[in-house]
Short mmCIF file of C-alpha atoms in Angstrom, two decimals:
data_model
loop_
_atom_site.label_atom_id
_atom_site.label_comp_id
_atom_site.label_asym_id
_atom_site.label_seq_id
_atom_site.Cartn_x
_atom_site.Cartn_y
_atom_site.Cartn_z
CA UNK A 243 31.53 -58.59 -50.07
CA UNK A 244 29.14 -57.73 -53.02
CA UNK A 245 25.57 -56.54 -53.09
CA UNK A 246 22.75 -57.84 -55.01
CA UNK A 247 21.39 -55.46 -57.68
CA UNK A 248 19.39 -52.50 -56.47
CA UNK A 249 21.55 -52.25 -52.85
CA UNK A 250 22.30 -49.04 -51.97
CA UNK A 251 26.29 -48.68 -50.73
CA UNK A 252 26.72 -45.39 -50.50
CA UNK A 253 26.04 -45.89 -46.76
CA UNK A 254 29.15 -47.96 -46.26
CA UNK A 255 30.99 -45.89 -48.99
CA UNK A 256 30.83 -42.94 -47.09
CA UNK A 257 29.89 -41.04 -49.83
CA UNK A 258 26.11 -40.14 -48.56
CA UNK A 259 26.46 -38.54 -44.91
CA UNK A 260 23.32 -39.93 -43.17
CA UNK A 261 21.44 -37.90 -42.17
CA UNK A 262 21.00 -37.43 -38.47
CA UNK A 263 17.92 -38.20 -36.49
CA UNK A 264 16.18 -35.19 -34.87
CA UNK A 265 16.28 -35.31 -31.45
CA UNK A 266 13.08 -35.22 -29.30
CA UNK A 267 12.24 -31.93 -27.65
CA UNK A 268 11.91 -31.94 -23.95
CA UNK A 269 8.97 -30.15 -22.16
CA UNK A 270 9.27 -28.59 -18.95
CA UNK A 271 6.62 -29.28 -16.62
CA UNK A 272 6.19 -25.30 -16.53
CA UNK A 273 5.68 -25.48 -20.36
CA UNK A 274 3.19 -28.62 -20.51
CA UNK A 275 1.11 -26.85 -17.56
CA UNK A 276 0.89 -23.32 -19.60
CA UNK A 277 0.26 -26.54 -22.94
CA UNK A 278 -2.77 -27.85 -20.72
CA UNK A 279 -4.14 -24.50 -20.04
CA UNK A 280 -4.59 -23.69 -23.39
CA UNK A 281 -6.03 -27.11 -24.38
CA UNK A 282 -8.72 -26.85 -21.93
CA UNK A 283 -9.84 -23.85 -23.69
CA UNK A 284 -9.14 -24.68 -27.32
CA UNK A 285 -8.41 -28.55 -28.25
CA UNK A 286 -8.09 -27.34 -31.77
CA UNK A 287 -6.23 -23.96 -32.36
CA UNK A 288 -5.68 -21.66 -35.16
CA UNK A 289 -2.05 -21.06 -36.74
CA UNK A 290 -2.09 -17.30 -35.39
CA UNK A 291 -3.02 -18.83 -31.44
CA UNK A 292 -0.23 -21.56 -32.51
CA UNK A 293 2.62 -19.08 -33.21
CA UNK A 294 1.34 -16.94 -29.59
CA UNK A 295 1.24 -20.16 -27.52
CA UNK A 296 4.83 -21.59 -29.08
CA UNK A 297 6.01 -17.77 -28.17
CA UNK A 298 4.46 -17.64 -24.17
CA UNK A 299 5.85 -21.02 -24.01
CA UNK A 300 9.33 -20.80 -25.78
CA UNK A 301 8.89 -24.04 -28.08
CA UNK A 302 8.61 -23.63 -31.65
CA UNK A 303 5.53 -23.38 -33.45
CA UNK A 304 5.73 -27.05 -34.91
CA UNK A 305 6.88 -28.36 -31.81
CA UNK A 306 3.10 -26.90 -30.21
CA UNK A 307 1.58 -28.22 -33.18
CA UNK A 308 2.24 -31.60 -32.95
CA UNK A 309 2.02 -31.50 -28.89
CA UNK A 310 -2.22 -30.29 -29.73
CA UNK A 311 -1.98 -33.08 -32.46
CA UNK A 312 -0.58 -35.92 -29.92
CA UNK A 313 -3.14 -34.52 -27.41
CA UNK A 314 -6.10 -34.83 -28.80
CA UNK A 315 -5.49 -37.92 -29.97
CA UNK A 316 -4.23 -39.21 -26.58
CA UNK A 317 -8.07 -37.77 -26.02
CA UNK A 318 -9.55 -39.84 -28.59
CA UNK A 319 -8.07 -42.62 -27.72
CA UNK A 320 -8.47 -42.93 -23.64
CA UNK A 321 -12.68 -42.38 -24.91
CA UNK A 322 -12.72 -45.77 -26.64
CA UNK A 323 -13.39 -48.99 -24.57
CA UNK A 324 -11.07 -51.57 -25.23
CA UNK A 325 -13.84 -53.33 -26.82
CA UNK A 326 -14.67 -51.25 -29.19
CA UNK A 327 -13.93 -51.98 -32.56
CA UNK A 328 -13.53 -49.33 -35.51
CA UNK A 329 -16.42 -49.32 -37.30
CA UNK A 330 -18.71 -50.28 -34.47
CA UNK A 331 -22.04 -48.30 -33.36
CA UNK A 332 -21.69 -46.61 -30.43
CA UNK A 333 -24.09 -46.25 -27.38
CA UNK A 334 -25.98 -42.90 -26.41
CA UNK A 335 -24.95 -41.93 -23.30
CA UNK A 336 -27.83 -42.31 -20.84
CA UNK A 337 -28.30 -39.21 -18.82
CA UNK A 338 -29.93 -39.22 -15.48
CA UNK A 339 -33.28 -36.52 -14.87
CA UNK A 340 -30.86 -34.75 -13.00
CA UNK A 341 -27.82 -34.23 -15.04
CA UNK A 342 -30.32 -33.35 -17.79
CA UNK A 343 -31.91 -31.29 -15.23
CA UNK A 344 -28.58 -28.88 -14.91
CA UNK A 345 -27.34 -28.95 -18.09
CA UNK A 346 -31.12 -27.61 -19.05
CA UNK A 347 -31.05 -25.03 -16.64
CA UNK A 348 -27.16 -23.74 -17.75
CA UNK A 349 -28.37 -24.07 -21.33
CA UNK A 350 -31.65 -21.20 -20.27
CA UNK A 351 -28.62 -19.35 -18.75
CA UNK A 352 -26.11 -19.58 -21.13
CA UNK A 353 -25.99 -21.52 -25.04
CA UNK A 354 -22.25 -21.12 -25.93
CA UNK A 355 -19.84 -22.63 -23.00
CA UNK A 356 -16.09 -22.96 -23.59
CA UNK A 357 -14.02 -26.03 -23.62
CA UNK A 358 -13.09 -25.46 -19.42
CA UNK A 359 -16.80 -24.44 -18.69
CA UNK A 360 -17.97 -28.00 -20.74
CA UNK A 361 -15.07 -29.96 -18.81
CA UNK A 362 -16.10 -28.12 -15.04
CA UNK A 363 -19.74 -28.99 -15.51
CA UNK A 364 -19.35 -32.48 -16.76
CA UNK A 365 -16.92 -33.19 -13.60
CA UNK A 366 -20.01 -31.82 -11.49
CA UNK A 367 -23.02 -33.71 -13.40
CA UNK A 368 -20.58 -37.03 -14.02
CA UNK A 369 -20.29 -36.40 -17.91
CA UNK A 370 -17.53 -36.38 -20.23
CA UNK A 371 -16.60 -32.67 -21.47
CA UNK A 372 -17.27 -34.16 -24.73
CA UNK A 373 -20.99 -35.36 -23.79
CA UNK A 374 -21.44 -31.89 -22.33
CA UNK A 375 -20.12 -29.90 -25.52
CA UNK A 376 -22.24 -31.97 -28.06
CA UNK A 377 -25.08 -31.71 -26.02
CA UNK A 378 -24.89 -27.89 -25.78
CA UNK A 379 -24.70 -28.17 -29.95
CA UNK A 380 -27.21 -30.33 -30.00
CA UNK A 381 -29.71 -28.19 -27.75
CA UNK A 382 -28.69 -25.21 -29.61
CA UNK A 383 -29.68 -26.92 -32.73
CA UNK A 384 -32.65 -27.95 -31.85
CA UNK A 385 -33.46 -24.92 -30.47
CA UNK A 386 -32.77 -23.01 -34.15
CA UNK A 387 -35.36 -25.65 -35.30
CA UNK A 388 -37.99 -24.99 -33.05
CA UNK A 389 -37.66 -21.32 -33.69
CA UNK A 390 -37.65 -21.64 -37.37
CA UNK A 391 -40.90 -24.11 -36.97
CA UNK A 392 -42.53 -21.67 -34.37
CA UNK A 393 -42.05 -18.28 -37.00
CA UNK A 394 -43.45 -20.55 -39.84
CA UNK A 395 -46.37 -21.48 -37.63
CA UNK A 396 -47.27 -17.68 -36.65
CA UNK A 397 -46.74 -16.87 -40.28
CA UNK A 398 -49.62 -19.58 -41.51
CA UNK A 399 -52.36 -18.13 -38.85
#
């Protein structure tokens, strides 16, 4: 049998060894609960909270990292409508007097929820943690902006 220029035999040769595929890591459902917990507090963690979680959880570091990776874009992913193309405008989500109501009131209360307070309070208003988070960034924005316009305003009279 020959091969056309530019073949590689060396597989066939046996000079080469092949190198072996990696195989997949299994996660215990003890692991992937402890996994959840700390993704419901921080999607997107830092090396350092990396190498702690991969230790509490006995995986290795990469292993974690790729598990956040996979996660969040499992997360993405399950937020777009199968209709959606990339590229296309989105909608603004359409609050009701009420959910603005509550998230108003926990915004006088408190500016800065985590990840778990975001996903609890969007379960009880009907919102998507992520609708919840930006608008808490959004409201905290706006609120820098109003206090920047109101000091320029007492500084003019």
């Amino acid at each position: 049998m020959s091969l056309s220029p530019g073949e590689n035999d060396s597989a066939n040769s046996g000079e080469e060894p092949q190198r072996d595929k990696r195989l997949r890591t299994t996660i215990t459902p003890e692991q992937l609960e402890i996994l959840y917990q700390k993704y419901l507090l921080d999607s997107n963690p830092t090396r350092k909270m990396l190498d702690h979680i991969a230790h509490e959880v006995g995986l290795k570091k990469r292993v974690v990292q790729v598990w956040f990776q996979n996660t969040r874009a499992r997360e993405r992913k399950g937020h777009i409508d199968s209709g959606d193309r990339p590229g296309q405008k989105r909608f603004r989500t359409q609050m009701t007097n009420l959910q603005l109501k509550v998230l108003k009131s926990c915004f006088n209360d408190y500016r800065t929820p985590t990840m778990l307070e975001c996903e609890v309070l969007g379960n009880d208003i009907g919102l998507p943690k992520r609708v919840v988070q930006v608008w808490f960034q959004n409201a905290r924005a706006g609120q820098g902006n109003r206090g920047a316009a109101a000091a320029y305003l007492c500084q003019r009279q």
